């Protein structure tokens, strides 16, 4: 399978989505509570199945963890900016304007505050191109960094517009 032909017509895509994040793992006596963030992505196709992207992630709620004593512990993750690339592993042309694809991506991010460190992010997403300029996607993402040093993983979804 190769790159989808109508992806070459509209090289830019802007999308807005959400990430349902899970911070850390299920440790004895502590249970992470899912938190949400808004995700804004600008990407550009650069060569066949490759695209470059810029991502702004805006946490909407604090990170939460429930202890076995019933206490809710909260911490705040700052908004972050990421730069990365994606590759379409496979694509299936449904019609002249519709397609389905599986993307894998990698990014490097940094909190927009002066504190913090660079962190890697990986993602897989299933992408449905509804017509030549509208997309819908859903997938998973993970990163080994947050302020507490826990593993972060999430479920992502969103809609995009190609131009």
PDB file of C-alpha atoms in Angstrom:
ATOM      1  CA  UNK A   1       0.000   0.000   0.000  1.00  0.00           C
ATOM      2  CA  UNK A   2       1.227   3.462  -0.770  1.00  0.00           C
ATOM      3  CA  UNK A   3       0.524   7.061   0.049  1.00  0.00           C
ATOM      4  CA  UNK A   4      -3.042   8.182  -0.588  1.00  0.00           C
ATOM      5  CA  UNK A   5      -3.245  10.289  -3.771  1.00  0.00           C
ATOM      6  CA  UNK A   6      -5.499  13.083  -2.438  1.00  0.00           C
ATOM      7  CA  UNK A   7      -3.071  13.653   0.468  1.00  0.00           C
ATOM      8  CA  UNK A   8      -0.754  15.224  -2.114  1.00  0.00           C
ATOM      9  CA  UNK A   9      -3.446  17.765  -3.110  1.00  0.00           C
ATOM     10  CA  UNK A  10      -3.802  19.247   0.380  1.00  0.00           C
ATOM     11  CA  UNK A  11      -0.409  19.222   2.072  1.00  0.00           C
ATOM     12  CA  UNK A  12      -1.393  21.136   5.245  1.00  0.00           C
ATOM     13  CA  UNK A  13      -3.712  19.918   7.982  1.00  0.00           C
ATOM     14  CA  UNK A  14      -4.915  21.652  11.124  1.00  0.00           C
ATOM     15  CA  UNK A  15      -6.739  19.574  13.710  1.00  0.00           C
ATOM     16  CA  UNK A  16      -8.237  19.870  17.137  1.00  0.00           C
ATOM     17  CA  UNK A  17      -8.685  16.904  19.396  1.00  0.00           C
ATOM     18  CA  UNK A  18      -8.620  15.617  22.906  1.00  0.00           C
ATOM     19  CA  UNK A  19      -6.451  13.263  24.896  1.00  0.00           C
ATOM     20  CA  UNK A  20      -7.764  11.221  27.790  1.00  0.00           C
ATOM     21  CA  UNK A  21      -4.547  10.862  29.810  1.00  0.00           C
ATOM     22  CA  UNK A  22      -3.596   8.270  32.384  1.00  0.00           C
ATOM     23  CA  UNK A  23      -0.623   9.253  34.553  1.00  0.00           C
ATOM     24  CA  UNK A  24       1.487   6.499  36.071  1.00  0.00           C
ATOM     25  CA  UNK A  25       0.554   2.885  36.573  1.00  0.00           C
ATOM     26  CA  UNK A  26      -1.707   1.029  38.949  1.00  0.00           C
ATOM     27  CA  UNK A  27       0.620   0.781  41.914  1.00  0.00           C
ATOM     28  CA  UNK A  28      -0.394  -0.905  45.132  1.00  0.00           C
ATOM     29  CA  UNK A  29      -2.476   1.555  47.124  1.00  0.00           C
ATOM     30  CA  UNK A  30      -2.687   4.173  44.363  1.00  0.00           C
ATOM     31  CA  UNK A  31      -4.943   4.382  41.309  1.00  0.00           C
ATOM     32  CA  UNK A  32      -4.616   6.990  38.532  1.00  0.00           C
ATOM     33  CA  UNK A  33      -7.796   8.821  37.528  1.00  0.00           C
ATOM     34  CA  UNK A  34      -8.041   9.762  33.826  1.00  0.00           C
ATOM     35  CA  UNK A  35      -7.600  13.450  33.051  1.00  0.00           C
ATOM     36  CA  UNK A  36      -8.230  15.352  29.848  1.00  0.00           C
ATOM     37  CA  UNK A  37      -6.397  17.756  27.611  1.00  0.00           C
ATOM     38  CA  UNK A  38      -7.094  19.623  24.385  1.00  0.00           C
ATOM     39  CA  UNK A  39      -4.700  18.992  21.511  1.00  0.00           C
ATOM     40  CA  UNK A  40      -4.056  21.331  18.584  1.00  0.00           C
ATOM     41  CA  UNK A  41      -1.993  20.005  15.646  1.00  0.00           C
ATOM     42  CA  UNK A  42      -0.586  21.646  12.522  1.00  0.00           C
ATOM     43  CA  UNK A  43       1.005  19.208  10.087  1.00  0.00           C
ATOM     44  CA  UNK A  44       2.437  19.271   6.588  1.00  0.00           C
ATOM     45  CA  UNK A  45       2.996  16.371   4.221  1.00  0.00           C
ATOM     46  CA  UNK A  46       6.571  16.553   3.018  1.00  0.00           C
ATOM     47  CA  UNK A  47       7.277  13.353   1.080  1.00  0.00           C
ATOM     48  CA  UNK A  48       4.914  10.539   0.125  1.00  0.00           C
ATOM     49  CA  UNK A  49       3.854   9.008   3.480  1.00  0.00           C
ATOM     50  CA  UNK A  50       5.860  11.371   5.728  1.00  0.00           C
ATOM     51  CA  UNK A  51       4.548  14.473   7.514  1.00  0.00           C
ATOM     52  CA  UNK A  52       6.027  16.994   9.949  1.00  0.00           C
ATOM     53  CA  UNK A  53       3.892  18.364  12.770  1.00  0.00           C
ATOM     54  CA  UNK A  54       3.696  20.910  15.555  1.00  0.00           C
ATOM     55  CA  UNK A  55       1.490  20.089  18.538  1.00  0.00           C
ATOM     56  CA  UNK A  56       0.199  22.214  21.389  1.00  0.00           C
ATOM     57  CA  UNK A  57      -1.196  20.211  24.309  1.00  0.00           C
ATOM     58  CA  UNK A  58      -3.344  22.067  26.839  1.00  0.00           C
ATOM     59  CA  UNK A  59      -4.240  20.106  30.018  1.00  0.00           C
ATOM     60  CA  UNK A  60      -7.831  20.918  31.027  1.00  0.00           C
ATOM     61  CA  UNK A  61      -7.796  19.254  34.440  1.00  0.00           C
ATOM     62  CA  UNK A  62      -5.092  18.428  36.998  1.00  0.00           C
ATOM     63  CA  UNK A  63      -3.482  14.986  37.164  1.00  0.00           C
ATOM     64  CA  UNK A  64      -5.302  12.927  39.756  1.00  0.00           C
ATOM     65  CA  UNK A  65      -4.463   9.828  41.746  1.00  0.00           C
ATOM     66  CA  UNK A  66      -6.763   8.090  44.213  1.00  0.00           C
ATOM     67  CA  UNK A  67      -5.126   6.448  47.243  1.00  0.00           C
ATOM     68  CA  UNK A  68      -6.543   3.376  48.937  1.00  0.00           C
ATOM     69  CA  UNK A  69      -7.453   5.657  51.865  1.00  0.00           C
ATOM     70  CA  UNK A  70      -9.830   7.498  49.529  1.00  0.00           C
ATOM     71  CA  UNK A  71      -7.724  10.668  49.234  1.00  0.00           C
ATOM     72  CA  UNK A  72      -7.578  12.380  45.864  1.00  0.00           C
ATOM     73  CA  UNK A  73      -4.059  13.697  45.176  1.00  0.00           C
ATOM     74  CA  UNK A  74      -3.746  16.329  42.434  1.00  0.00           C
ATOM     75  CA  UNK A  75      -0.775  17.712  40.541  1.00  0.00           C
ATOM     76  CA  UNK A  76      -0.631  20.059  37.566  1.00  0.00           C
ATOM     77  CA  UNK A  77       1.053  19.390  34.248  1.00  0.00           C
ATOM     78  CA  UNK A  78       1.860  22.593  32.332  1.00  0.00           C
ATOM     79  CA  UNK A  79       0.852  23.075  28.683  1.00  0.00           C
ATOM     80  CA  UNK A  80       3.462  21.773  26.267  1.00  0.00           C
ATOM     81  CA  UNK A  81       4.666  22.301  22.716  1.00  0.00           C
ATOM     82  CA  UNK A  82       5.910  19.398  20.578  1.00  0.00           C
ATOM     83  CA  UNK A  83       7.676  19.001  17.239  1.00  0.00           C
ATOM     84  CA  UNK A  84       7.703  15.700  15.407  1.00  0.00           C
ATOM     85  CA  UNK A  85       7.051  13.578  12.366  1.00  0.00           C
ATOM     86  CA  UNK A  86       4.695  10.826  11.309  1.00  0.00           C
ATOM     87  CA  UNK A  87       4.730   8.022   8.788  1.00  0.00           C
ATOM     88  CA  UNK A  88       1.680   6.357   7.264  1.00  0.00           C
ATOM     89  CA  UNK A  89       2.339   2.646   7.817  1.00  0.00           C
ATOM     90  CA  UNK A  90      -0.548   1.611   5.629  1.00  0.00           C
ATOM     91  CA  UNK A  91      -3.328   3.243   3.692  1.00  0.00           C
ATOM     92  CA  UNK A  92      -6.410   1.993   1.941  1.00  0.00           C
ATOM     93  CA  UNK A  93      -8.175   4.022  -0.745  1.00  0.00           C
ATOM     94  CA  UNK A  94     -11.943   3.528  -0.278  1.00  0.00           C
ATOM     95  CA  UNK A  95     -12.991   5.882  -3.098  1.00  0.00           C
ATOM     96  CA  UNK A  96     -11.667   8.931  -4.947  1.00  0.00           C
ATOM     97  CA  UNK A  97     -12.116  11.077  -1.822  1.00  0.00           C
ATOM     98  CA  UNK A  98     -12.245   8.595   1.099  1.00  0.00           C
ATOM     99  CA  UNK A  99      -9.369   6.662   2.630  1.00  0.00           C
ATOM    100  CA  UNK A 100      -8.332   4.890   5.797  1.00  0.00           C
ATOM    101  CA  UNK A 101      -4.781   4.911   7.144  1.00  0.00           C
ATOM    102  CA  UNK A 102      -2.623   3.952  10.112  1.00  0.00           C
ATOM    103  CA  UNK A 103      -0.005   6.511  11.172  1.00  0.00           C
ATOM    104  CA  UNK A 104       2.877   6.167  13.609  1.00  0.00           C
ATOM    105  CA  UNK A 105       4.542   9.282  14.976  1.00  0.00           C
ATOM    106  CA  UNK A 106       7.321  10.469  17.232  1.00  0.00           C
ATOM    107  CA  UNK A 107       7.748  13.900  18.778  1.00  0.00           C
ATOM    108  CA  UNK A 108       9.949  15.796  21.176  1.00  0.00           C
ATOM    109  CA  UNK A 109       8.149  18.107  23.565  1.00  0.00           C
ATOM    110  CA  UNK A 110       8.837  20.717  26.198  1.00  0.00           C
ATOM    111  CA  UNK A 111       6.565  22.445  28.709  1.00  0.00           C
ATOM    112  CA  UNK A 112       5.907  26.070  27.742  1.00  0.00           C
ATOM    113  CA  UNK A 113       7.100  27.099  31.194  1.00  0.00           C
ATOM    114  CA  UNK A 114      10.821  27.714  31.630  1.00  0.00           C
ATOM    115  CA  UNK A 115      11.077  24.761  34.000  1.00  0.00           C
ATOM    116  CA  UNK A 116      10.926  21.208  32.723  1.00  0.00           C
ATOM    117  CA  UNK A 117      12.868  19.080  30.355  1.00  0.00           C
ATOM    118  CA  UNK A 118      12.601  17.771  26.825  1.00  0.00           C
ATOM    119  CA  UNK A 119      10.518  14.600  26.625  1.00  0.00           C
ATOM    120  CA  UNK A 120       9.769  12.057  23.876  1.00  0.00           C
ATOM    121  CA  UNK A 121       6.230  11.137  22.800  1.00  0.00           C
ATOM    122  CA  UNK A 122       5.132   8.245  20.604  1.00  0.00           C
ATOM    123  CA  UNK A 123       1.720   7.769  18.985  1.00  0.00           C
ATOM    124  CA  UNK A 124      -0.326   5.513  16.715  1.00  0.00           C
ATOM    125  CA  UNK A 125      -3.529   6.730  15.113  1.00  0.00           C
ATOM    126  CA  UNK A 126      -6.165   5.348  12.789  1.00  0.00           C
ATOM    127  CA  UNK A 127      -7.117   8.102  10.347  1.00  0.00           C
ATOM    128  CA  UNK A 128     -10.249   8.306   8.191  1.00  0.00           C
ATOM    129  CA  UNK A 129     -10.246  10.876   5.383  1.00  0.00           C
ATOM    130  CA  UNK A 130     -13.940  11.724   4.805  1.00  0.00           C
ATOM    131  CA  UNK A 131     -13.385  13.860   1.730  1.00  0.00           C
ATOM    132  CA  UNK A 132     -10.434  15.701   0.237  1.00  0.00           C
ATOM    133  CA  UNK A 133     -10.272  18.173   3.127  1.00  0.00           C
ATOM    134  CA  UNK A 134     -11.779  16.531   6.269  1.00  0.00           C
ATOM    135  CA  UNK A 135     -10.231  13.899   8.536  1.00  0.00           C
ATOM    136  CA  UNK A 136     -11.200  12.049  11.714  1.00  0.00           C
ATOM    137  CA  UNK A 137      -8.670  10.183  13.839  1.00  0.00           C
ATOM    138  CA  UNK A 138      -8.386   8.066  16.981  1.00  0.00           C
ATOM    139  CA  UNK A 139      -5.389   6.366  18.568  1.00  0.00           C
ATOM    140  CA  UNK A 140      -3.035   5.975  21.506  1.00  0.00           C
ATOM    141  CA  UNK A 141      -0.055   7.953  22.750  1.00  0.00           C
ATOM    142  CA  UNK A 142       2.608   7.493  25.419  1.00  0.00           C
ATOM    143  CA  UNK A 143       5.490   9.378  26.997  1.00  0.00           C
ATOM    144  CA  UNK A 144       7.915   8.423  29.774  1.00  0.00           C
ATOM    145  CA  UNK A 145       7.810  11.933  31.242  1.00  0.00           C
ATOM    146  CA  UNK A 146       5.649  14.105  33.444  1.00  0.00           C
ATOM    147  CA  UNK A 147       6.646  16.312  36.421  1.00  0.00           C
ATOM    148  CA  UNK A 148       6.409  13.358  38.841  1.00  0.00           C
ATOM    149  CA  UNK A 149       8.470  11.109  36.548  1.00  0.00           C
ATOM    150  CA  UNK A 150       5.597   8.704  35.847  1.00  0.00           C
ATOM    151  CA  UNK A 151       4.735   7.085  32.534  1.00  0.00           C
ATOM    152  CA  UNK A 152       1.944   8.938  30.722  1.00  0.00           C
ATOM    153  CA  UNK A 153      -0.313   7.239  28.196  1.00  0.00           C
ATOM    154  CA  UNK A 154      -3.499   8.341  26.578  1.00  0.00           C
ATOM    155  CA  UNK A 155      -6.317   7.801  24.145  1.00  0.00           C
ATOM    156  CA  UNK A 156      -6.449  10.468  21.432  1.00  0.00           C
ATOM    157  CA  UNK A 157      -9.221  11.517  19.068  1.00  0.00           C
ATOM    158  CA  UNK A 158      -9.967  14.498  16.905  1.00  0.00           C
ATOM    159  CA  UNK A 159     -10.976  16.073  13.629  1.00  0.00           C
ATOM    160  CA  UNK A 160      -8.863  17.817  11.052  1.00  0.00           C
ATOM    161  CA  UNK A 161      -9.145  20.090   8.059  1.00  0.00           C
ATOM    162  CA  UNK A 162      -6.759  19.818   5.090  1.00  0.00           C
ATOM    163  CA  UNK A 163      -5.855  22.748   2.895  1.00  0.00           C
TER     164      UNK A 163
END
